[in-house]
mmCIF file of C-alpha atoms and ligand atoms in Angstrom:
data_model
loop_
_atom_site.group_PDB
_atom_site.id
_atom_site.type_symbol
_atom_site.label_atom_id
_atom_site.label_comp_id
_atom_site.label_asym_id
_atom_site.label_seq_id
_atom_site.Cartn_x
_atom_site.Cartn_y
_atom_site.Cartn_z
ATOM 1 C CA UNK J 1 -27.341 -52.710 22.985
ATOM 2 C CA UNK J 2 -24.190 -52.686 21.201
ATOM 3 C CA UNK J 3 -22.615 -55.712 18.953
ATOM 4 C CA UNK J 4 -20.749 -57.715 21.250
ATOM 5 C CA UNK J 5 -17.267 -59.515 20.743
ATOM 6 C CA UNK J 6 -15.022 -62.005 21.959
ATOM 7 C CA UNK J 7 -12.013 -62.176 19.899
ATOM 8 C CA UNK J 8 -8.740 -64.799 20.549
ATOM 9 C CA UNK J 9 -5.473 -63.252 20.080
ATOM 10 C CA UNK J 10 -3.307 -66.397 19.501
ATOM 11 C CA UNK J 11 -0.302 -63.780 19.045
ATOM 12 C CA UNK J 12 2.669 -65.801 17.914
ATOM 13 C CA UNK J 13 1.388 -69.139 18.821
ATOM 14 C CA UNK J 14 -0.895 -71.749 17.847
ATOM 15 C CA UNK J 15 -3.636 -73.984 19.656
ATOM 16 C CA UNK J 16 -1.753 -76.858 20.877
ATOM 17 C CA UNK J 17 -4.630 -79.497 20.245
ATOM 18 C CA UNK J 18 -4.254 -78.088 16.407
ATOM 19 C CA UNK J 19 -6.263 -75.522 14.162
ATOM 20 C CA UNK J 20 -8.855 -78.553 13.054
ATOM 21 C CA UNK J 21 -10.194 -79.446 16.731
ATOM 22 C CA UNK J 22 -10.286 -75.933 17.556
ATOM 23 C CA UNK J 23 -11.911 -74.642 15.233
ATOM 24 C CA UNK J 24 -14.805 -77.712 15.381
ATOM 25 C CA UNK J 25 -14.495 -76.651 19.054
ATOM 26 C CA UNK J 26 -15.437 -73.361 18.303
ATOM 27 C CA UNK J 27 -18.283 -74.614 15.996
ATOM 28 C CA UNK J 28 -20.203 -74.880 19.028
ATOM 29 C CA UNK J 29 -20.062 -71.122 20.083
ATOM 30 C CA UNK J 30 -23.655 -70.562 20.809
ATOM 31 C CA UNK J 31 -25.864 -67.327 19.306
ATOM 32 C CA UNK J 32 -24.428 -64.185 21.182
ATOM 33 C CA UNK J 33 -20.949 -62.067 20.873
ATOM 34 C CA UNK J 34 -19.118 -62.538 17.924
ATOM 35 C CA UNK J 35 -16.645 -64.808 17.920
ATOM 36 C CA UNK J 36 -13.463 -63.919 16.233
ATOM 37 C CA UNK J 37 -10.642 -65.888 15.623
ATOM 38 C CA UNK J 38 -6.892 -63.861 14.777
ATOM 39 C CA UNK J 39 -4.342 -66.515 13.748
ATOM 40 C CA UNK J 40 -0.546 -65.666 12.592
ATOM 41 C CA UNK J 41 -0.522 -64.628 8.672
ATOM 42 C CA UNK J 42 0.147 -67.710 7.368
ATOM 43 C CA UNK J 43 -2.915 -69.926 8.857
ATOM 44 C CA UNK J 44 -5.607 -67.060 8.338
ATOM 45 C CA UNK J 45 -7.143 -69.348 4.878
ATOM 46 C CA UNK J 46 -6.813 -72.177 7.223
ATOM 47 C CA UNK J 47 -9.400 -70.867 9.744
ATOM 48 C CA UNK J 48 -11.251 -68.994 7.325
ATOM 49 C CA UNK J 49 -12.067 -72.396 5.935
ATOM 50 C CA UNK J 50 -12.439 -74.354 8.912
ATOM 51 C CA UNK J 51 -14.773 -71.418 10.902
ATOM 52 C CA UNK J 52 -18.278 -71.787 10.706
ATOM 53 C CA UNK J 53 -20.655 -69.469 9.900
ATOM 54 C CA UNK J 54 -20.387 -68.223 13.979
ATOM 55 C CA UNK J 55 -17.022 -67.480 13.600
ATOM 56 C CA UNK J 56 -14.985 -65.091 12.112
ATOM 57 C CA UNK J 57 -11.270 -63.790 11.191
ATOM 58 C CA UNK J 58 -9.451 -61.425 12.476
ATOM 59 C CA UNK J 59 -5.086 -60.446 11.319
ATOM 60 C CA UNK J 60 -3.139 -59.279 13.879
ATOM 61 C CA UNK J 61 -1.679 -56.327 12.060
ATOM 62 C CA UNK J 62 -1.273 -55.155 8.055
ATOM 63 C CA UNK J 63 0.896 -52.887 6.623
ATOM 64 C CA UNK J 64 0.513 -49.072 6.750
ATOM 65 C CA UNK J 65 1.346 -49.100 3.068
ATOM 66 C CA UNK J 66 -1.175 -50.432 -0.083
ATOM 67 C CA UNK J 67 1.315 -52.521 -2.034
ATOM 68 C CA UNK J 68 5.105 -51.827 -3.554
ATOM 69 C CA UNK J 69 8.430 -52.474 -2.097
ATOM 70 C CA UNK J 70 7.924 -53.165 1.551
ATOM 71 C CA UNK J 71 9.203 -56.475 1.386
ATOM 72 C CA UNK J 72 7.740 -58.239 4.782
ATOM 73 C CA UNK J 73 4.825 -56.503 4.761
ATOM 74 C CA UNK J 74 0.970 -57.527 4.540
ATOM 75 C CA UNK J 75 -1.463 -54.962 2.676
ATOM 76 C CA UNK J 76 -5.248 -54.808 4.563
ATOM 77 C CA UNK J 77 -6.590 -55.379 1.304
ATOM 78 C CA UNK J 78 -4.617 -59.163 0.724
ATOM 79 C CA UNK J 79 -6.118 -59.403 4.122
ATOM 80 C CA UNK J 80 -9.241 -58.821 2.940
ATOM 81 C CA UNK J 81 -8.490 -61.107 0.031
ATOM 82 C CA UNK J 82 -7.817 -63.826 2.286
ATOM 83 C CA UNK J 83 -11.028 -64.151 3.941
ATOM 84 C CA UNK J 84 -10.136 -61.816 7.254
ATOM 85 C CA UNK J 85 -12.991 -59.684 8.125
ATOM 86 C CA UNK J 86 -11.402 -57.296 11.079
ATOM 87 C CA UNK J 87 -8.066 -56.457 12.127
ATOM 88 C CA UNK J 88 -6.416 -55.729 14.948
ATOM 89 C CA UNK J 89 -4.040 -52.111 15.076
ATOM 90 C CA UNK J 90 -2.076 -50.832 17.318
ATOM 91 C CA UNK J 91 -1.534 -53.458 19.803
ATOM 92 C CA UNK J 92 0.676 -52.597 22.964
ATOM 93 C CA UNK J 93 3.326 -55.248 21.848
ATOM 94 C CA UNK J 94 3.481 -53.374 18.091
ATOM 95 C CA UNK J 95 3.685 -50.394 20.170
ATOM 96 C CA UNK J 96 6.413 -50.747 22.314
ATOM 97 C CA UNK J 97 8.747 -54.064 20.758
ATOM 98 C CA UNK J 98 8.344 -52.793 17.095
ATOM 99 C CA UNK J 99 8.025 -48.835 17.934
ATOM 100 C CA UNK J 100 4.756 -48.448 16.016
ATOM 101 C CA UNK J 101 4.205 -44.381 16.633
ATOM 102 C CA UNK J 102 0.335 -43.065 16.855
ATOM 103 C CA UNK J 103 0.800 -41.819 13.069
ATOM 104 C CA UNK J 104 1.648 -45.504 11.975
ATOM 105 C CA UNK J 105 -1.113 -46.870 13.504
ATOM 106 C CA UNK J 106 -3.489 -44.007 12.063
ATOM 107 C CA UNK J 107 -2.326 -44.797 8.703
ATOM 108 C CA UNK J 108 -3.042 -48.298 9.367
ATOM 109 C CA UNK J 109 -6.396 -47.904 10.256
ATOM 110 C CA UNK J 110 -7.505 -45.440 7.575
ATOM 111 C CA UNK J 111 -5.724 -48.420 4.880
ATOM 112 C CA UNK J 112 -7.625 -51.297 6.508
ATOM 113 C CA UNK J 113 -10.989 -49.514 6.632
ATOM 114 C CA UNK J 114 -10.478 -48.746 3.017
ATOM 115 C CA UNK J 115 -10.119 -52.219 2.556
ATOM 116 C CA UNK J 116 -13.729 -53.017 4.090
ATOM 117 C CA UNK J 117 -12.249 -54.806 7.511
ATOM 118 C CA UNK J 118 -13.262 -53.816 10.842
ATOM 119 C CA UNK J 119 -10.196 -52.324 12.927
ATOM 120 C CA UNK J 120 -9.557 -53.316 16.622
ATOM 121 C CA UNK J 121 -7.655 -50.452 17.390
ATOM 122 C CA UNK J 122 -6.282 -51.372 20.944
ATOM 123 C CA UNK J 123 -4.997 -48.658 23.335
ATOM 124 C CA UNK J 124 -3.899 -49.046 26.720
ATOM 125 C CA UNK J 125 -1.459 -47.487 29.442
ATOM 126 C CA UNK J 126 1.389 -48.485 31.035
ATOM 127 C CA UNK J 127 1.822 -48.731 35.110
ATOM 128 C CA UNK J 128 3.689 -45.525 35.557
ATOM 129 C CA UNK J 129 0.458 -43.290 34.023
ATOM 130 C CA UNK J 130 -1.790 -45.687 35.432
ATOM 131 C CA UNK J 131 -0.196 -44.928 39.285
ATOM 132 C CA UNK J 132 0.853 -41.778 38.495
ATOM 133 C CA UNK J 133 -3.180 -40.795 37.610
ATOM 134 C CA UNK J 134 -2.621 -40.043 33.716
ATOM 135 C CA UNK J 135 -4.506 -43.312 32.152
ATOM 136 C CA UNK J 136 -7.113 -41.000 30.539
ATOM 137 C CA UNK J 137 -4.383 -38.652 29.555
ATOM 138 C CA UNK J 138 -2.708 -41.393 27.638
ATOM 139 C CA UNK J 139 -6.113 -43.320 26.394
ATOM 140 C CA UNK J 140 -6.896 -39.425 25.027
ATOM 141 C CA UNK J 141 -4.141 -39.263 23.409
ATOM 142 C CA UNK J 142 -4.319 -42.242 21.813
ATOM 143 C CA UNK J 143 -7.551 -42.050 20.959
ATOM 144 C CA UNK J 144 -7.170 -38.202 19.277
ATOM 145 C CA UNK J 145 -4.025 -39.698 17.043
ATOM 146 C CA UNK J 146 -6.397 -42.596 15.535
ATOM 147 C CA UNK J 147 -9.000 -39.997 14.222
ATOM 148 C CA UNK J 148 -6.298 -39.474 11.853
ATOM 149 C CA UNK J 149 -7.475 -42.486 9.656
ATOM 150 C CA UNK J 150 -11.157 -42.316 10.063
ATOM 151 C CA UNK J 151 -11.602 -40.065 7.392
ATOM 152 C CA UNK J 152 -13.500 -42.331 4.992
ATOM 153 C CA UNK J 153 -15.669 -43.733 7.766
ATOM 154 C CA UNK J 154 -15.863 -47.627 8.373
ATOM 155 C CA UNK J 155 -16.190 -50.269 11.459
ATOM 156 C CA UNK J 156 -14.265 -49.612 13.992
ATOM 157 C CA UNK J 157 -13.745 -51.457 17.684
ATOM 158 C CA UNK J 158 -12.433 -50.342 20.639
ATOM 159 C CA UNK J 159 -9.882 -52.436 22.969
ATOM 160 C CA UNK J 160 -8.991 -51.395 26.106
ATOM 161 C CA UNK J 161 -6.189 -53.277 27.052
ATOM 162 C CA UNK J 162 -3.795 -51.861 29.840
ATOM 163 C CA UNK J 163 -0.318 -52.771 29.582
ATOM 164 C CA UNK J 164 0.294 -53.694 33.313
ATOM 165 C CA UNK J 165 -2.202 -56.350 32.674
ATOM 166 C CA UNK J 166 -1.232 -58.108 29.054
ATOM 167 C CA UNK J 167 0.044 -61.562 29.810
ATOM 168 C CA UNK J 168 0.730 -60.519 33.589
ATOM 169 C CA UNK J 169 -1.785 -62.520 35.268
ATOM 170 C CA UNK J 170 -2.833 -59.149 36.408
ATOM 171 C CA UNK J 171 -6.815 -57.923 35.431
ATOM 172 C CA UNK J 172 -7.840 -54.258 35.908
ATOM 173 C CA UNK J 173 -10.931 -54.637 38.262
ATOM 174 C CA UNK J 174 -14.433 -54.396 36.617
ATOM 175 C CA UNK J 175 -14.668 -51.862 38.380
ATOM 176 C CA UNK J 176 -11.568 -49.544 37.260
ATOM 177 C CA UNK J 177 -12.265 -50.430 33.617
ATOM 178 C CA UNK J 178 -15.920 -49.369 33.918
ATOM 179 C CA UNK J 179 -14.246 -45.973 34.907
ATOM 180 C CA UNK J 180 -11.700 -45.993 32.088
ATOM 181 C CA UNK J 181 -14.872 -46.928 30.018
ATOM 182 C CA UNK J 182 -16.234 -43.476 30.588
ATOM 183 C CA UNK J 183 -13.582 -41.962 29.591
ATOM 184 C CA UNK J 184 -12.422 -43.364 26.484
ATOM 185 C CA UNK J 185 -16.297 -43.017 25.623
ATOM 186 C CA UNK J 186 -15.435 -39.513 26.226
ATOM 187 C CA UNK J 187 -12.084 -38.755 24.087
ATOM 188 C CA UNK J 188 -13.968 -40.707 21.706
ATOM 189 C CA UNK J 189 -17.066 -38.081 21.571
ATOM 190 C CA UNK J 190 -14.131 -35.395 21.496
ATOM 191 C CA UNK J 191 -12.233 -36.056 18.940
ATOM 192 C CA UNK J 192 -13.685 -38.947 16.653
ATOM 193 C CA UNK J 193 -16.648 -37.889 13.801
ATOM 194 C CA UNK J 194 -19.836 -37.442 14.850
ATOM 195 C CA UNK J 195 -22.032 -40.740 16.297
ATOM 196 C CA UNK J 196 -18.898 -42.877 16.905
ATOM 197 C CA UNK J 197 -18.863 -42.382 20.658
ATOM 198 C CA UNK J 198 -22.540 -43.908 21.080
ATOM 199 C CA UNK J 199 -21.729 -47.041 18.540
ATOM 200 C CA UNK J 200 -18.520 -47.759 19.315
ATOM 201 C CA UNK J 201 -18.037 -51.497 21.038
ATOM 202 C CA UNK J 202 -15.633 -51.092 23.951
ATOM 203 C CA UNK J 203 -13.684 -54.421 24.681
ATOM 204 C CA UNK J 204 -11.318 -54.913 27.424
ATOM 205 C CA UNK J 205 -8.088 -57.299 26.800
ATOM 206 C CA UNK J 206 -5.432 -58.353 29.502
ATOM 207 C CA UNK J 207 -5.248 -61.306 31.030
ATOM 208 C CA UNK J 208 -9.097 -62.038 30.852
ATOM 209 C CA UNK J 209 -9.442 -65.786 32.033
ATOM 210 C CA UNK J 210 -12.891 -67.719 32.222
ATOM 211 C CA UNK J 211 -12.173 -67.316 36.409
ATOM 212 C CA UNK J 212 -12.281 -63.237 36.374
ATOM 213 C CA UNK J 213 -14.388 -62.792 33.393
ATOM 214 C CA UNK J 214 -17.787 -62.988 35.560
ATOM 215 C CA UNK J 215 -16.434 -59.440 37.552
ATOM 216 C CA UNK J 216 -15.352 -57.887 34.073
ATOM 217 C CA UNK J 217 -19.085 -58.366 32.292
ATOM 218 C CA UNK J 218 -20.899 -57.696 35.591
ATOM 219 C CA UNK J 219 -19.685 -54.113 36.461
ATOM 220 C CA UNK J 220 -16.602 -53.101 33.617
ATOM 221 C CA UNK J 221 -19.704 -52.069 31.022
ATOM 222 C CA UNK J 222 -17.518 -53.555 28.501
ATOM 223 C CA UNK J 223 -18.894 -55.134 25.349
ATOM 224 C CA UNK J 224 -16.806 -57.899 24.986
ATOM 225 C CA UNK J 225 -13.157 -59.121 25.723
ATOM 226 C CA UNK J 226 -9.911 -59.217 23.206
ATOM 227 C CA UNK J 227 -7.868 -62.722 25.216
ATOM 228 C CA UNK J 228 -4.328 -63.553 24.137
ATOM 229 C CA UNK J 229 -3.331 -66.485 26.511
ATOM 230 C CA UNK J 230 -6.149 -68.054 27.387
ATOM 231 C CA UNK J 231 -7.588 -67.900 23.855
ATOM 232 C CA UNK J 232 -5.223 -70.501 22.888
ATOM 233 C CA UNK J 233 -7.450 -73.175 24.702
ATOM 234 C CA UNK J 234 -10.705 -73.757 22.931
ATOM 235 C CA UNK J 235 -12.569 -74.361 26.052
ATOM 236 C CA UNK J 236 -11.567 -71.685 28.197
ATOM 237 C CA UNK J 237 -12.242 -68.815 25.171
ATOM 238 C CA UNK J 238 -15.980 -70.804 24.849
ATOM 239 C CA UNK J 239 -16.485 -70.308 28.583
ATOM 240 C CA UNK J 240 -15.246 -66.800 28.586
ATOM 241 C CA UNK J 241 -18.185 -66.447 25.383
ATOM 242 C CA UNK J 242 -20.870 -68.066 27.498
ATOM 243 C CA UNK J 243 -19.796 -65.880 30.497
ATOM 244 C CA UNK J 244 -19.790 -62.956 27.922
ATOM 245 C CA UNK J 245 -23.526 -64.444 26.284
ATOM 246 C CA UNK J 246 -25.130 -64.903 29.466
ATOM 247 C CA UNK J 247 -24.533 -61.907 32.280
ATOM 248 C CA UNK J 248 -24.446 -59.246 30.047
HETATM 249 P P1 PGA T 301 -3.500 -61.768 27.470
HETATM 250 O O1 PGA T 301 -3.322 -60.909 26.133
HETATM 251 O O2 PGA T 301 -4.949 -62.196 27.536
HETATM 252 O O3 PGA T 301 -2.557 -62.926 27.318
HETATM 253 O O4 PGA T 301 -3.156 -60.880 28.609
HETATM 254 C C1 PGA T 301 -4.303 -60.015 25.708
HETATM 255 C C2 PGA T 301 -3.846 -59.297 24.477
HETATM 256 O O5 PGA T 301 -2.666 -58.897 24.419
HETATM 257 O O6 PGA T 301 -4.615 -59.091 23.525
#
């Protein structure tokens, strides 16, 4: 079996009961998927120090440059510095509200894997390829343009997140992403280095609650979930893990 993951996307928010209590919520995780916490840039020592030894950090994004005059920017490597251990890349919102092109993001991820973290490279398709029958077209694509960076080797995740579905209340059935499954597992064997298609953890991300996460682990052959919203509630993301622990 793959490693498994559950990692919370808090995006640009926070936990309203506070980083403390959720964090000594999270405490509790039990043995099983990974948990992994991604906080804004400024509270990633925060929850580095408050996160147990079942819990780890994620960033949200780093810089597709090493250091110099980027002023605004966050290198992988003070990410590193900082206690993160992963990163997420290439996230629909950096996609489409800040423009972030397929070469961006590959320069991204061959920067952060230099810098030892794991990359959750997220790809997904919007509603128009998705109805129009071109979602593996699109996943392909993106998929092809990441290879780009994976020239040194490294850790690298998978997140399936479609766009129709991110913060719409909308889930892809277990049964559609099962089938999108296959064929990123596919693009992957096509046009990432040898061995990656077999070891790479698939997540799925959009709108994953602890109400529709039973369908998603039972038939989407996922291996773990990437959860914005609902993250943002320590119970909910510890009852999306136990649904995650328990039926896979
Ligand atoms: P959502 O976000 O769970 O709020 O849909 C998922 C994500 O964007 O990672």
């Amino acid at each position: 079996m793959l490693d498994r993951y559950v990692i919370a996307n808090w995006k640009l928010n926070l936990p309203p009961e506070g980083i403390g209590p959720y964090m000594r919520e999270l405490s509790e995780t039990e043995p099983g998927p990974a948990m992994v916490v991604a906080p804004p840039y400024p509270y990633i020592t925060e929850v580095v120090k408050a996160a147990s030894d079942r819990v780890s950090v994620s960033a949200q994004n780093a810089a597709d440059q090493d250091k110099g005059a980027f002023t605004g920017e966050v290198s992988a490597r003070m990410l590193f510095d900082c206690g993160a251990r992963y990163v997420i890349l290439g996230h629909s919102e950096r996609r489409t509200i800040y423009a972030e092109s397929d070469a961006l993001v590959a320069r991204k991820v061959g920067l952060a894997l230099a810098a030892s973290l794991t990359v959750v490279l997220c790809i997904g398709e919007d509603l128009e390829a998705r109805d129009g029958g071109r979602a593996g077209t699109v996943l392909a694509a993106q998929i092809s343009a990441a290879a780009k960076g994976l020239g040194g080797g490294g850790d690298v995740i998978v997140a399936y997140e479609p766009i129709w579905a991110i913060g719409t209340g909308r889930n892809a059935s277990g049964e559609m992403v099962a089938e999108t499954v296959g064929q990123i597992r596919e693009a992957i064997g096509k046009s990432w280095p040898y061995g990656y298609a077999d070891r790479i953890p698939v997540l799925y991300g959009g709108s994953v609650t602890p109400e529709n996460v039973g369908d998603l682990v039972a038939q989407g052959g996922i291996d773990g979930f990437l959860v914005g919203g609902a993250s943002l509630d320590s119970r909910k993301l510890l009852a999306i893990h136990e649904a995650a622990r328990t039926t896979a």
